[in-house]
């Protein structure tokens, strides 16, 4: 089974911008409704295919981080949208009634997305009845209200929503927004109050909690309880032969066994203390931050790669390493031509993950296939199975947005879900 490209996939702008003025108002509305239904049917197909790709992890062939990253890379979705597509696609696999209505263009993506947030085997039928009758925003209200009454569901959602972000407000001021659960808030608040006791008495009430939080971070760094690379140097003990070899060999980090390849990665760009030992375990040479890209050479690599991980599709700019294309134990120099910027994930991929990168910055999968630098262009294609012919009004809400009783709607939903 293969998906073939249309013989002439490019439709001219003249054809696309054809004159719609001959359509009367009814025809115009029918056309838009029909396309909305067709879009829903196509979206259903897309999400089911995404679910299949996620299930068999087909995206992993290319060394991307996740199915969502692949969608973002190859299909032009934002990462947030791609993640939502993966979530909805996964949910659909256990919602046959929703799939049937969605796939025939009777439920729009907006409605299906709402359904998948709360649907279970028990309540799916009722939810789809609501979805057919209500508008998308009415359905959102029902689903939100149902969720509020469903505490476990809410606790899980709160856990999933946890995030932290810095926003630059201007004039040297940064805003920190943290989303956390109640128990996490309690822990932070307790530590903050204790730390506030150590803030000087002259500090204003407005500034005290800020100083307290910064002091908590300072003491955490000073006590070395963090695993951050810069404050906590780990000791890598390995023989020079093992590091230079392609095969395995004994390698220890702070006394713990790690693979030789992990040793090669850590000695590639992490401020580790490298202890090279001979066959009897005698330490030959110790070097702190051995052979790392530092100073001008590091700056040149970062400038050339714009500080972004060089792996195709990756956009990471934080926690990046400068990888030696030829490892320093094999004669690779710490010169810009031998360095490449990689995020932690992809640095691991080219060491432990079996991916390779050469001096033309071409990445290959463990089986030797080149990872394309550019995404394939999006094209209209013929489908393996034709999309269904959809009725022109398939996606229209049957109740046309008529008012509904929220308490009754949610009550019924609670009843069927509990049973
Ligand atoms: Zn490396
Ligand atoms: Zn990366």
CSV table of C-alpha atoms and ligand atoms in Angstrom, one decimal, residues 63 65 308-317 320 341-347, ligand 2:
chain,number,residue,atom,x,y,z
A,63,UNK,CA,16.3,10.8,15.9
A,65,UNK,CA,12.5,13.7,20.3
A,308,UNK,CA,21.2,26.2,18.3
A,309,UNK,CA,21.5,22.4,18.3
A,310,UNK,CA,22.6,21.5,14.8
A,311,UNK,CA,20.6,18.3,14.6
A,312,UNK,CA,18.0,18.6,11.8
A,313,UNK,CA,14.6,19.7,13.2
A,314,UNK,CA,16.0,20.6,16.7
A,315,UNK,CA,15.6,24.1,18.0
A,316,UNK,CA,17.1,23.7,21.4
A,317,UNK,CA,19.3,26.6,22.6
A,320,UNK,CA,23.9,22.7,24.8
A,341,UNK,CA,26.6,22.4,18.8
A,342,UNK,CA,24.2,19.7,20.1
A,343,UNK,CA,21.6,19.7,22.8
A,344,UNK,CA,21.9,17.2,25.6
A,345,UNK,CA,19.3,14.9,23.9
A,346,UNK,CA,21.1,14.9,20.5
A,347,UNK,CA,24.6,14.7,22.1
B,2,LIG,ZN1,18.9,18.8,19.6
